[in-house]
PDB file of C-alpha atoms and ligand atoms in Angstrom:
ATOM      1  CA  MET A  28      18.041  -2.485 -52.328  1.00  0.00           C
ATOM      2  CA  ILE A  29      19.009  -0.411 -49.301  1.00  0.00           C
ATOM      3  CA  GLN A  30      16.444   2.164 -48.221  1.00  0.00           C
ATOM      4  CA  THR A  31      17.282   4.470 -45.359  1.00  0.00           C
ATOM      5  CA  THR A  32      14.755   6.838 -43.902  1.00  0.00           C
ATOM      6  CA  LEU A  33      14.991   9.846 -41.636  1.00  0.00           C
ATOM      7  CA  PRO A  34      11.823  10.409 -39.654  1.00  0.00           C
ATOM      8  CA  LEU A  35      11.167  12.645 -36.683  1.00  0.00           C
ATOM      9  CA  LEU A  36       9.769  11.202 -33.492  1.00  0.00           C
ATOM     10  CA  VAL A  37       8.130  13.713 -31.209  1.00  0.00           C
ATOM     11  CA  LEU A  38       7.349  13.031 -27.583  1.00  0.00           C
ATOM     12  CA  LEU A  39       4.541  15.304 -26.571  1.00  0.00           C
ATOM     13  CA  GLY A  40       1.471  14.658 -24.507  1.00  0.00           C
ATOM     14  CA  PRO A  41      -1.104  16.446 -22.434  1.00  0.00           C
ATOM     15  CA  PHE A  42       0.198  14.841 -19.285  1.00  0.00           C
ATOM     16  CA  THR A  43       3.736  13.642 -19.588  1.00  0.00           C
ATOM     17  CA  ALA A  44       5.450  16.526 -21.164  1.00  0.00           C
ATOM     18  CA  ILE A  45       4.104  18.941 -18.584  1.00  0.00           C
ATOM     19  CA  LEU A  46       6.511  20.244 -16.029  1.00  0.00           C
ATOM     20  CA  SER A  47       4.830  21.832 -13.061  1.00  0.00           C
ATOM     21  CA  ASP A  48       6.461  24.737 -11.279  1.00  0.00           C
ATOM     22  CA  VAL A  49       5.404  26.739  -8.268  1.00  0.00           C
ATOM     23  CA  ILE A  50       6.324  30.401  -7.911  1.00  0.00           C
ATOM     24  CA  LEU A  51       6.056  32.766  -4.979  1.00  0.00           C
ATOM     25  CA  ILE A  52       3.969  35.911  -5.511  1.00  0.00           C
ATOM     26  CA  ASN A  53       5.142  38.561  -3.102  1.00  0.00           C
ATOM     27  CA  GLU A  54       1.878  40.491  -2.940  1.00  0.00           C
ATOM     28  CA  GLN A  55      -0.443  40.605   0.055  1.00  0.00           C
ATOM     29  CA  LYS A  56      -3.867  39.223  -0.810  1.00  0.00           C
ATOM     30  CA  ASN A  57      -6.658  37.368   0.937  1.00  0.00           C
ATOM     31  CA  TRP A  58      -7.177  33.742  -0.106  1.00  0.00           C
ATOM     32  CA  THR A  59      -9.949  34.424  -2.641  1.00  0.00           C
ATOM     33  CA  GLU A  60      -7.976  37.262  -4.279  1.00  0.00           C
ATOM     34  CA  ALA A  61      -4.881  35.063  -4.385  1.00  0.00           C
ATOM     35  CA  GLN A  62      -6.850  32.255  -6.076  1.00  0.00           C
ATOM     36  CA  ALA A  63      -8.295  34.715  -8.627  1.00  0.00           C
ATOM     37  CA  PHE A  64      -4.816  36.140  -9.309  1.00  0.00           C
ATOM     38  CA  CYS A  65      -3.278  32.682  -9.904  1.00  0.00           C
ATOM     39  CA  ARG A  66      -6.147  31.642 -12.137  1.00  0.00           C
ATOM     40  CA  GLU A  67      -5.914  34.825 -14.205  1.00  0.00           C
ATOM     41  CA  PHE A  68      -2.160  35.015 -14.700  1.00  0.00           C
ATOM     42  CA  TYR A  69      -1.049  31.426 -14.098  1.00  0.00           C
ATOM     43  CA  LEU A  70      -2.965  28.227 -13.405  1.00  0.00           C
ATOM     44  CA  ASP A  71      -4.086  27.911  -9.802  1.00  0.00           C
ATOM     45  CA  LEU A  72      -3.046  27.957  -6.178  1.00  0.00           C
ATOM     46  CA  PRO A  73      -0.863  24.895  -5.537  1.00  0.00           C
ATOM     47  CA  THR A  74      -1.758  21.517  -4.069  1.00  0.00           C
ATOM     48  CA  VAL A  75       0.704  20.629  -1.309  1.00  0.00           C
ATOM     49  CA  GLN A  76       0.131  17.018  -0.417  1.00  0.00           C
ATOM     50  CA  THR A  77       3.246  14.948  -0.998  1.00  0.00           C
ATOM     51  CA  ASP A  78       6.850  15.301   0.175  1.00  0.00           C
ATOM     52  CA  ASP A  79       7.731  16.339  -3.380  1.00  0.00           C
ATOM     53  CA  ASP A  80       5.095  19.101  -3.200  1.00  0.00           C
ATOM     54  CA  ARG A  81       6.514  20.297   0.107  1.00  0.00           C
ATOM     55  CA  LEU A  82      10.020  20.299  -1.351  1.00  0.00           C
ATOM     56  CA  GLU A  83       8.844  22.349  -4.306  1.00  0.00           C
ATOM     57  CA  ILE A  84       7.146  24.830  -1.973  1.00  0.00           C
ATOM     58  CA  GLN A  85      10.306  25.199   0.097  1.00  0.00           C
ATOM     59  CA  LYS A  86      12.273  25.772  -3.103  1.00  0.00           C
ATOM     60  CA  ALA A  87       9.835  28.457  -4.265  1.00  0.00           C
ATOM     61  CA  LEU A  88      10.024  30.131  -0.858  1.00  0.00           C
ATOM     62  CA  SER A  89      13.840  30.223  -1.276  1.00  0.00           C
ATOM     63  CA  GLY A  90      14.591  31.336   2.246  1.00  0.00           C
ATOM     64  CA  ALA A  91      11.781  33.910   2.510  1.00  0.00           C
ATOM     65  CA  ASN A  92      10.435  33.888   6.030  1.00  0.00           C
ATOM     66  CA  HIS A  93       6.669  34.242   5.993  1.00  0.00           C
ATOM     67  CA  ASP A  94       3.307  32.471   5.837  1.00  0.00           C
ATOM     68  CA  THR A  95       2.021  31.828   2.328  1.00  0.00           C
ATOM     69  CA  TRP A  96      -1.412  30.818   0.991  1.00  0.00           C
ATOM     70  CA  VAL A  97      -1.778  27.484  -0.816  1.00  0.00           C
ATOM     71  CA  GLY A  98      -4.830  25.945  -2.516  1.00  0.00           C
ATOM     72  CA  LEU A  99      -6.467  24.199   0.455  1.00  0.00           C
ATOM     73  CA  TYR A 100      -9.875  25.500   1.540  1.00  0.00           C
ATOM     74  CA  GLY A 101     -12.927  24.382   3.463  1.00  0.00           C
ATOM     75  CA  SER A 102     -15.844  23.773   1.152  1.00  0.00           C
ATOM     76  CA  ILE A 103     -19.409  24.238   2.283  1.00  0.00           C
ATOM     77  CA  CYS A 104     -20.755  22.770  -0.948  1.00  0.00           C
ATOM     78  CA  VAL A 105     -19.860  19.089  -0.791  1.00  0.00           C
ATOM     79  CA  TRP A 106     -20.987  16.494   1.705  1.00  0.00           C
ATOM     80  CA  ARG A 107     -17.991  14.557   2.975  1.00  0.00           C
ATOM     81  CA  TRP A 108     -17.164  12.271   5.847  1.00  0.00           C
ATOM     82  CA  SER A 109     -15.158  13.736   8.670  1.00  0.00           C
ATOM     83  CA  TYR A 110     -13.115  10.515   8.645  1.00  0.00           C
ATOM     84  CA  GLN A 111     -10.208  11.109   6.235  1.00  0.00           C
ATOM     85  CA  SER A 112     -12.350  13.609   4.322  1.00  0.00           C
ATOM     86  CA  GLN A 113     -13.800  10.696   2.341  1.00  0.00           C
ATOM     87  CA  ASP A 114     -16.392  11.071  -0.402  1.00  0.00           C
ATOM     88  CA  LEU A 115     -19.979  10.007   0.107  1.00  0.00           C
ATOM     89  CA  LEU A 116     -20.234   6.662  -1.704  1.00  0.00           C
ATOM     90  CA  PHE A 117     -23.163   5.248   0.294  1.00  0.00           C
ATOM     91  CA  SER A 118     -26.019   7.445   1.481  1.00  0.00           C
ATOM     92  CA  ALA A 119     -29.260   7.061   3.415  1.00  0.00           C
ATOM     93  CA  TRP A 120     -30.811  10.514   3.133  1.00  0.00           C
ATOM     94  CA  ALA A 121     -34.468  10.706   4.150  1.00  0.00           C
ATOM     95  CA  LEU A 122     -36.750  11.324   1.186  1.00  0.00           C
ATOM     96  CA  THR A 123     -37.847  14.653   2.633  1.00  0.00           C
ATOM     97  CA  GLU A 124     -34.252  15.825   2.829  1.00  0.00           C
ATOM     98  CA  ASP A 125     -32.506  17.921   0.243  1.00  0.00           C
ATOM     99  CA  PRO A 126     -28.837  16.969   0.468  1.00  0.00           C
ATOM    100  CA  SER A 127     -28.001  19.282  -2.447  1.00  0.00           C
ATOM    101  CA  PRO A 128     -25.299  21.923  -2.111  1.00  0.00           C
ATOM    102  CA  ARG A 129     -27.970  24.617  -1.631  1.00  0.00           C
ATOM    103  CA  THR A 130     -28.954  23.273   1.780  1.00  0.00           C
ATOM    104  CA  GLN A 131     -27.942  25.748   4.468  1.00  0.00           C
ATOM    105  CA  SER A 132     -27.660  23.142   7.213  1.00  0.00           C
ATOM    106  CA  ALA A 133     -24.222  21.656   7.039  1.00  0.00           C
ATOM    107  CA  CYS A 134     -24.146  18.667   9.420  1.00  0.00           C
ATOM    108  CA  ALA A 135     -26.007  15.355   9.418  1.00  0.00           C
ATOM    109  CA  VAL A 136     -27.773  13.243  12.016  1.00  0.00           C
ATOM    110  CA  ILE A 137     -29.040   9.696  11.824  1.00  0.00           C
ATOM    111  CA  ARG A 138     -32.578   9.350  13.191  1.00  0.00           C
ATOM    112  CA  ASN A 139     -34.250   6.322  14.766  1.00  0.00           C
ATOM    113  CA  ASP A 140     -35.925   5.574  11.400  1.00  0.00           C
ATOM    114  CA  GLY A 141     -32.445   4.798  10.012  1.00  0.00           C
ATOM    115  CA  PHE A 142     -32.378   7.797   7.671  1.00  0.00           C
ATOM    116  CA  TRP A 143     -30.052  10.802   7.618  1.00  0.00           C
ATOM    117  CA  TYR A 144     -31.226  14.406   8.016  1.00  0.00           C
ATOM    118  CA  ALA A 145     -29.309  17.649   7.422  1.00  0.00           C
ATOM    119  CA  THR A 146     -29.417  20.058  10.304  1.00  0.00           C
ATOM    120  CA  ASN A 147     -27.709  23.043  11.916  1.00  0.00           C
ATOM    121  CA  CYS A 148     -24.242  22.095  13.205  1.00  0.00           C
ATOM    122  CA  THR A 149     -24.539  24.200  16.354  1.00  0.00           C
ATOM    123  CA  GLN A 150     -27.426  22.212  17.854  1.00  0.00           C
ATOM    124  CA  LEU A 151     -26.608  20.048  20.867  1.00  0.00           C
ATOM    125  CA  LYS A 152     -27.154  16.343  20.232  1.00  0.00           C
ATOM    126  CA  PRO A 153     -26.014  12.861  21.182  1.00  0.00           C
ATOM    127  CA  PHE A 154     -23.398  11.535  18.778  1.00  0.00           C
ATOM    128  CA  VAL A 155     -21.884   8.369  17.398  1.00  0.00           C
ATOM    129  CA  CYS A 156     -18.100   7.917  17.337  1.00  0.00           C
ATOM    130  CA  TYR A 157     -16.231   5.727  14.865  1.00  0.00           C
ATOM    131  CA  LYS A 158     -13.807   3.351  16.583  1.00  0.00           C
ATOM    132  CA  GLY A 159     -12.299   1.943  13.382  1.00  0.00           C
ATOM    133  CA  ASN A 160     -12.950  -1.481  11.759  1.00  0.00           C
ATOM    134  CA  GLN A 161     -16.704  -0.805  11.395  1.00  0.00           C
ATOM    135  CA  MET A 162     -17.078  -0.358  15.168  1.00  0.00           C
ATOM    136  CA  PHE A 163     -19.185   2.438  16.626  1.00  0.00           C
ATOM    137  CA  SER A 164     -19.955   3.916  19.995  1.00  0.00           C
ATOM    138  CA  LEU A 165     -23.030   6.006  20.881  1.00  0.00           C
ATOM    139  CA  PHE A 166     -22.709   8.849  23.421  1.00  0.00           C
ATOM    140  CA  ILE A 167     -25.916  10.080  25.020  1.00  0.00           C
ATOM    141  CA  ARG A 168     -24.937  11.505  28.416  1.00  0.00           C
ATOM    142  CA  THR A 169     -23.630  14.844  27.138  1.00  0.00           C
ATOM    143  CA  ASN A 170     -25.125  16.534  24.093  1.00  0.00           C
ATOM    144  CA  LEU A 171     -22.566  18.370  21.956  1.00  0.00           C
ATOM    145  CA  THR A 172     -22.424  20.495  18.799  1.00  0.00           C
ATOM    146  CA  TRP A 173     -21.192  18.673  15.706  1.00  0.00           C
ATOM    147  CA  ILE A 174     -17.715  20.264  15.941  1.00  0.00           C
ATOM    148  CA  GLU A 175     -17.447  19.424  19.661  1.00  0.00           C
ATOM    149  CA  ALA A 176     -18.562  15.862  18.987  1.00  0.00           C
ATOM    150  CA  GLN A 177     -15.991  15.565  16.184  1.00  0.00           C
ATOM    151  CA  SER A 178     -13.243  16.789  18.486  1.00  0.00           C
ATOM    152  CA  PHE A 179     -14.359  14.375  21.237  1.00  0.00           C
ATOM    153  CA  CYS A 180     -14.437  11.372  18.891  1.00  0.00           C
ATOM    154  CA  ARG A 181     -11.080  12.253  17.312  1.00  0.00           C
ATOM    155  CA  THR A 182      -9.479  12.493  20.738  1.00  0.00           C
ATOM    156  CA  LYS A 183     -11.042   9.401  22.255  1.00  0.00           C
ATOM    157  CA  TYR A 184     -11.433   7.159  19.203  1.00  0.00           C
ATOM    158  CA  VAL A 185     -10.905   7.680  15.488  1.00  0.00           C
ATOM    159  CA  ASP A 186     -13.549  10.142  14.331  1.00  0.00           C
ATOM    160  CA  LEU A 187     -17.282  10.819  14.222  1.00  0.00           C
ATOM    161  CA  ALA A 188     -19.260   7.906  12.754  1.00  0.00           C
ATOM    162  CA  PHE A 189     -18.131   6.964   9.253  1.00  0.00           C
ATOM    163  CA  ILE A 190     -20.930   4.924   7.658  1.00  0.00           C
ATOM    164  CA  SER A 191     -19.716   3.157   4.543  1.00  0.00           C
ATOM    165  CA  GLY A 192     -22.663   0.855   3.822  1.00  0.00           C
ATOM    166  CA  VAL A 193     -26.007  -0.665   4.874  1.00  0.00           C
ATOM    167  CA  THR A 194     -24.411  -2.871   7.544  1.00  0.00           C
ATOM    168  CA  ASP A 195     -22.765   0.112   9.228  1.00  0.00           C
ATOM    169  CA  ASN A 196     -25.999   2.075   9.046  1.00  0.00           C
ATOM    170  CA  THR A 197     -27.936  -0.790  10.664  1.00  0.00           C
ATOM    171  CA  ASP A 198     -25.340  -1.135  13.423  1.00  0.00           C
ATOM    172  CA  VAL A 199     -25.568   2.560  14.266  1.00  0.00           C
ATOM    173  CA  LEU A 200     -29.381   2.484  14.071  1.00  0.00           C
ATOM    174  CA  ASN A 201     -29.545  -0.496  16.454  1.00  0.00           C
ATOM    175  CA  ASN A 202     -27.528   1.543  18.971  1.00  0.00           C
ATOM    176  CA  LEU A 203     -30.069   4.370  18.773  1.00  0.00           C
ATOM    177  CA  ILE A 204     -33.001   2.000  19.170  1.00  0.00           C
ATOM    178  CA  GLN A 205     -31.382   0.164  22.091  1.00  0.00           C
ATOM    179  CA  TYR A 206     -31.006   3.413  24.052  1.00  0.00           C
ATOM    180  CA  SER A 207     -34.237   5.020  22.772  1.00  0.00           C
ATOM    181  CA  VAL A 208     -32.340   7.894  21.176  1.00  0.00           C
ATOM    182  CA  TYR A 209     -34.295   9.956  18.614  1.00  0.00           C
ATOM    183  CA  GLU A 210     -31.289  11.203  16.639  1.00  0.00           C
ATOM    184  CA  ALA A 211     -27.490  11.557  16.879  1.00  0.00           C
ATOM    185  CA  TRP A 212     -24.654  13.250  14.977  1.00  0.00           C
ATOM    186  CA  ILE A 213     -22.773  11.206  12.419  1.00  0.00           C
ATOM    187  CA  GLY A 214     -19.525  12.335  10.790  1.00  0.00           C
ATOM    188  CA  LEU A 215     -21.107  13.853   7.740  1.00  0.00           C
ATOM    189  CA  SER A 216     -20.834  17.556   7.005  1.00  0.00           C
ATOM    190  CA  LYS A 217     -20.449  20.012   4.190  1.00  0.00           C
ATOM    191  CA  ASN A 218     -17.457  21.725   5.726  1.00  0.00           C
ATOM    192  CA  GLN A 219     -14.518  19.672   4.590  1.00  0.00           C
ATOM    193  CA  TRP A 220     -11.171  20.441   2.995  1.00  0.00           C
ATOM    194  CA  LEU A 221     -10.729  20.611  -0.758  1.00  0.00           C
ATOM    195  CA  TRP A 222      -7.923  21.638  -3.125  1.00  0.00           C
ATOM    196  CA  SER A 223      -8.408  24.629  -5.397  1.00  0.00           C
ATOM    197  CA  ASP A 224      -7.303  22.600  -8.456  1.00  0.00           C
ATOM    198  CA  GLN A 225      -9.839  19.838  -7.602  1.00  0.00           C
ATOM    199  CA  SER A 226      -7.132  17.332  -6.674  1.00  0.00           C
ATOM    200  CA  SER A 227      -8.609  14.844  -4.250  1.00  0.00           C
ATOM    201  CA  VAL A 228      -7.598  15.428  -0.663  1.00  0.00           C
ATOM    202  CA  SER A 229      -5.482  12.663   0.813  1.00  0.00           C
ATOM    203  CA  TRP A 230      -6.062  13.361   4.487  1.00  0.00           C
ATOM    204  CA  PRO A 231      -3.302  11.125   5.923  1.00  0.00           C
ATOM    205  CA  SER A 232      -0.645  12.790   3.767  1.00  0.00           C
ATOM    206  CA  LEU A 233      -1.592  16.389   4.586  1.00  0.00           C
ATOM    207  CA  GLY A 234       1.214  17.949   6.591  1.00  0.00           C
ATOM    208  CA  TRP A 235      -0.643  19.988   9.239  1.00  0.00           C
ATOM    209  CA  SER A 236       1.330  22.023  11.716  1.00  0.00           C
ATOM    210  CA  SER A 237       0.976  20.814  15.321  1.00  0.00           C
ATOM    211  CA  GLY A 238      -2.482  21.616  16.766  1.00  0.00           C
ATOM    212  CA  GLU A 239      -3.911  22.492  13.343  1.00  0.00           C
ATOM    213  CA  PRO A 240      -6.470  22.602  11.869  1.00  0.00           C
ATOM    214  CA  ASN A 241      -8.165  24.104  14.921  1.00  0.00           C
ATOM    215  CA  ASN A 242     -10.764  26.266  13.117  1.00  0.00           C
ATOM    216  CA  ALA A 243     -10.388  29.064  15.693  1.00  0.00           C
ATOM    217  CA  ASP A 244     -13.686  30.934  16.186  1.00  0.00           C
ATOM    218  CA  GLY A 245     -15.164  28.606  13.552  1.00  0.00           C
ATOM    219  CA  LYS A 246     -13.844  30.971  10.870  1.00  0.00           C
ATOM    220  CA  GLU A 247     -10.727  29.284   9.512  1.00  0.00           C
ATOM    221  CA  LYS A 248     -11.691  27.920   6.110  1.00  0.00           C
ATOM    222  CA  CYS A 249      -8.441  28.454   4.181  1.00  0.00           C
ATOM    223  CA  ALA A 250      -4.906  27.156   4.620  1.00  0.00           C
ATOM    224  CA  PHE A 251      -1.443  28.648   4.372  1.00  0.00           C
ATOM    225  CA  VAL A 252       1.922  26.962   4.751  1.00  0.00           C
ATOM    226  CA  ASN A 253       4.229  28.254   7.448  1.00  0.00           C
ATOM    227  CA  VAL A 254       7.999  28.628   7.138  1.00  0.00           C
ATOM    228  CA  ASN A 255       8.410  24.910   7.847  1.00  0.00           C
ATOM    229  CA  GLY A 256       6.169  24.023   4.895  1.00  0.00           C
ATOM    230  CA  LEU A 257       3.373  22.808   7.211  1.00  0.00           C
ATOM    231  CA  LEU A 258      -0.320  23.617   6.784  1.00  0.00           C
ATOM    232  CA  VAL A 259      -2.230  25.958   9.099  1.00  0.00           C
ATOM    233  CA  ASP A 260      -5.939  26.791   8.819  1.00  0.00           C
ATOM    234  CA  GLU A 261      -6.678  30.501   8.891  1.00  0.00           C
ATOM    235  CA  ASN A 262      -9.398  33.062   8.261  1.00  0.00           C
ATOM    236  CA  CYS A 263      -9.644  33.452   4.452  1.00  0.00           C
ATOM    237  CA  ASP A 264      -9.879  37.258   4.810  1.00  0.00           C
ATOM    238  CA  LYS A 265      -6.356  37.561   6.236  1.00  0.00           C
ATOM    239  CA  VAL A 266      -3.768  38.748   3.727  1.00  0.00           C
ATOM    240  CA  PHE A 267      -0.584  36.840   2.938  1.00  0.00           C
ATOM    241  CA  SER A 268       1.710  36.378  -0.018  1.00  0.00           C
ATOM    242  CA  PHE A 269       0.902  33.230  -1.973  1.00  0.00           C
ATOM    243  CA  PHE A 270       2.139  30.573  -4.368  1.00  0.00           C
ATOM    244  CA  CYS A 271       0.868  30.023  -7.898  1.00  0.00           C
ATOM    245  CA  VAL A 272       1.307  26.978 -10.101  1.00  0.00           C
ATOM    246  CA  VAL A 273       2.893  27.627 -13.468  1.00  0.00           C
ATOM    247  CA  LYS A 274       2.980  24.841 -16.016  1.00  0.00           C
ATOM    248  CA  ARG A 275       5.205  24.621 -19.017  1.00  0.00           C
ATOM    249  CA  VAL A 276       4.891  22.097 -21.810  1.00  0.00           C
ATOM    250  CA  LYS A 277       8.127  20.580 -22.969  1.00  0.00           C
ATOM    251  CA  ALA A 278       8.693  18.171 -25.797  1.00  0.00           C
ATOM    252  CA  GLN A 279      11.619  15.931 -26.476  1.00  0.00           C
ATOM    253  CA  VAL A 280      12.301  15.466 -30.151  1.00  0.00           C
ATOM    254  CA  VAL A 281      14.148  12.373 -31.244  1.00  0.00           C
ATOM    255  CA  ARG A 282      15.414  12.009 -34.785  1.00  0.00           C
ATOM    256  CA  LEU A 283      16.228   8.507 -35.925  1.00  0.00           C
ATOM    257  CA  ALA A 284      17.334   6.607 -38.983  1.00  0.00           C
ATOM    258  CA  VAL A 285      16.205   3.146 -39.971  1.00  0.00           C
ATOM    259  CA  LYS A 286      18.101   0.878 -42.302  1.00  0.00           C
ATOM    260  CA  SER A 287      16.097  -1.600 -44.286  1.00  0.00           C
ATOM    261  CA  SER A 288      16.814  -3.957 -47.152  1.00  0.00           C
ATOM    262  CA  ALA A 289      13.208  -3.906 -48.329  1.00  0.00           C
ATOM    263  CA  LEU A 290      10.458  -1.380 -48.838  1.00  0.00           C
ATOM    264  CA  LEU A 291       9.361  -0.142 -45.455  1.00  0.00           C
ATOM    265  CA  ASP A 292       5.933  -0.759 -44.038  1.00  0.00           C
ATOM    266  CA  GLU A 293       5.726   2.599 -42.264  1.00  0.00           C
ATOM    267  CA  SER A 294       3.007   1.729 -39.769  1.00  0.00           C
ATOM    268  CA  ALA A 295       4.727  -1.522 -38.690  1.00  0.00           C
ATOM    269  CA  ILE A 296       8.045   0.299 -38.257  1.00  0.00           C
ATOM    270  CA  MET A 297       6.383   3.100 -36.281  1.00  0.00           C
ATOM    271  CA  LEU A 298       4.650   0.605 -34.023  1.00  0.00           C
ATOM    272  CA  ALA A 299       7.888  -1.306 -33.412  1.00  0.00           C
ATOM    273  CA  ILE A 300       9.784   1.898 -32.609  1.00  0.00           C
ATOM    274  CA  GLU A 301       7.032   3.123 -30.286  1.00  0.00           C
ATOM    275  CA  LYS A 302       7.172  -0.171 -28.407  1.00  0.00           C
ATOM    276  CA  LYS A 303      10.949   0.132 -28.074  1.00  0.00           C
ATOM    277  CA  MET A 304      10.696   3.778 -26.979  1.00  0.00           C
ATOM    278  CA  ARG A 305       8.108   2.902 -24.346  1.00  0.00           C
ATOM    279  CA  ILE A 306      10.432   0.327 -22.836  1.00  0.00           C
ATOM    280  CA  ILE A 307      13.271   2.870 -22.749  1.00  0.00           C
ATOM    281  CA  LEU A 308      11.060   5.642 -21.302  1.00  0.00           C
ATOM    282  CA  LEU A 309       9.544   3.365 -18.681  1.00  0.00           C
ATOM    283  CA  LYS A 310      13.060   2.693 -17.452  1.00  0.00           C
ATOM    284  CA  LEU A 311      13.821   6.417 -17.329  1.00  0.00           C
ATOM    285  CA  GLU A 312      10.500   7.670 -15.937  1.00  0.00           C
ATOM    286  CA  THR A 313       8.778   6.460 -12.818  1.00  0.00           C
ATOM    287  CA  ASP A 314       5.416   7.689 -14.090  1.00  0.00           C
ATOM    288  CA  PRO A 315       4.274   5.791 -17.194  1.00  0.00           C
ATOM    289  CA  ALA A 316       1.754   8.462 -18.306  1.00  0.00           C
ATOM    290  CA  PHE A 317       3.731   9.860 -21.224  1.00  0.00           C
ATOM    291  CA  SER A 318       2.677   9.849 -24.832  1.00  0.00           C
ATOM    292  CA  ILE A 319       4.496   9.526 -28.121  1.00  0.00           C
ATOM    293  CA  THR A 320       3.409  11.164 -31.328  1.00  0.00           C
ATOM    294  CA  TRP A 321       5.018  11.252 -34.754  1.00  0.00           C
ATOM    295  CA  ARG A 322       5.862  14.476 -36.514  1.00  0.00           C
ATOM    296  CA  ALA A 323       5.062  14.539 -40.215  1.00  0.00           C
ATOM    297  CA  GLN A 324       7.598  15.927 -42.689  1.00  0.00           C
ATOM    298  CA  THR A 325       6.733  18.821 -45.018  1.00  0.00           C
ATOM    299  CA  ASP A 326       5.507  16.337 -47.635  1.00  0.00           C
ATOM    300  CA  GLY A 327       3.019  14.901 -45.125  1.00  0.00           C
ATOM    301  CA  LYS A 328       4.977  11.671 -44.705  1.00  0.00           C
ATOM    302  CA  THR A 329       6.730  10.571 -41.530  1.00  0.00           C
ATOM    303  CA  PHE A 330       9.686   8.871 -43.213  1.00  0.00           C
ATOM    304  CA  LYS A 331      11.690  10.015 -46.183  1.00  0.00           C
ATOM    305  CA  PRO A 332      14.537   8.200 -47.966  1.00  0.00           C
ATOM    306  CA  LEU A 333      18.049   9.508 -47.465  1.00  0.00           C
ATOM    307  CA  LYS A 334      19.787  10.639 -50.620  1.00  0.00           C
ATOM    308  CA  ASN A 335      22.942   8.687 -49.727  1.00  0.00           C
ATOM    309  CA  ASN A 336      23.725   5.825 -47.420  1.00  0.00           C
ATOM    310  CA  ALA A 337      25.963   7.780 -45.065  1.00  0.00           C
ATOM    311  CA  ARG A 338      23.949   6.496 -42.142  1.00  0.00           C
ATOM    312  CA  ASN A 339      24.131   2.769 -42.095  1.00  0.00           C
ATOM    313  CA  THR A 340      23.363   1.908 -38.518  1.00  0.00           C
ATOM    314  CA  THR A 341      20.231  -0.024 -37.771  1.00  0.00           C
ATOM    315  CA  ILE A 342      18.597   2.481 -35.407  1.00  0.00           C
ATOM    316  CA  VAL A 343      20.133   5.728 -34.255  1.00  0.00           C
ATOM    317  CA  CYS A 344      18.477   7.738 -31.479  1.00  0.00           C
ATOM    318  CA  LYS A 345      19.719  11.244 -30.903  1.00  0.00           C
ATOM    319  CA  GLN A 346      18.324  13.450 -28.173  1.00  0.00           C
ATOM    320  CA  ASP A 347      18.188  17.149 -28.963  1.00  0.00           C
ATOM    321  CA  GLN A 348      20.204  19.286 -26.604  1.00  0.00           C
ATOM    322  CA  GLY A 349      18.535  21.107 -23.709  1.00  0.00           C
ATOM    323  CA  LEU A 350      15.172  19.432 -23.952  1.00  0.00           C
ATOM    324  CA  TYR A 351      13.754  17.151 -21.353  1.00  0.00           C
ATOM    325  CA  PHE A 352      10.467  16.011 -20.013  1.00  0.00           C
ATOM    326  CA  LYS A 353       8.899  14.858 -16.850  1.00  0.00           C
ATOM    327  CA  GLY A 354       5.779  12.872 -15.924  1.00  0.00           C
ATOM    328  CA  PRO A 355       2.716  14.380 -14.294  1.00  0.00           C
ATOM    329  CA  ARG A 356       2.858  15.345 -10.709  1.00  0.00           C
TER     330      ARG A 356
HETATM  331 CA1  LIG B  28      -5.722  27.643  12.846  1.00  0.00          CA
END
């Protein structure tokens, strides 16, 4: 007996079927107002980290010639390493310290007891530079503020001390003990860059304009992109036009017919087709994070027998016109 079925296959997922678009809002707002506007009417200020992001920004700007807010801002709530804005995976806070976000002091020193203490960034102290490859260098001749020390270390070496584990901490401590230093800045502060949509910051791929971020007057905690699509840190109270992220969900519906000479085991057929579809989609899409779901017919079943045998091909895939999808950005 020939049994032909006509099911609907729907491709729809929380990640894959989402197409992200950026639009330009031609209203003058400060950074906080711009963020609130995007979050109320759209999704968020955009993350501009990859070449694709920069291309999308340029497209949204479509020849307009002005500076435009994006979602990058300096957080004072999260402790991060100065080096590549890395998260704090290892810590050696002194027991008396409160490294919670409520702490007002926003920079950290290592003391000659080997523990870290939060303190005011504007104090003048010796400091430890990070030379790369778990190598450190202690500077005691000139005491600097945390920002000055960061600038010095970034110019001369890699960054302020980046302590990734016990061994690093011991190495730095031994330097302090050797030169009888009470305490010194390490590269830990609560004033690092974050994206409004919580994307993690990939420091090496951020496209800063030349000489930026320079945190002029210590007040530049937000970032805009200039006409070249490059990032510039700026006072958050300045007003600019801004970009918002708009996301649309798109689904691709595929209708297919299956020819079988026996009664169909629906679940086995569905599994086999899903496998086949995954192989096809993986070839089409660079990002594998799509999902496939089946659409039930009005009778609650996925497949239903055709009344005649007009369709006699083994598997027919037909893409509906005008629908497409794209992987997550
Ligand atoms: Ca600046």
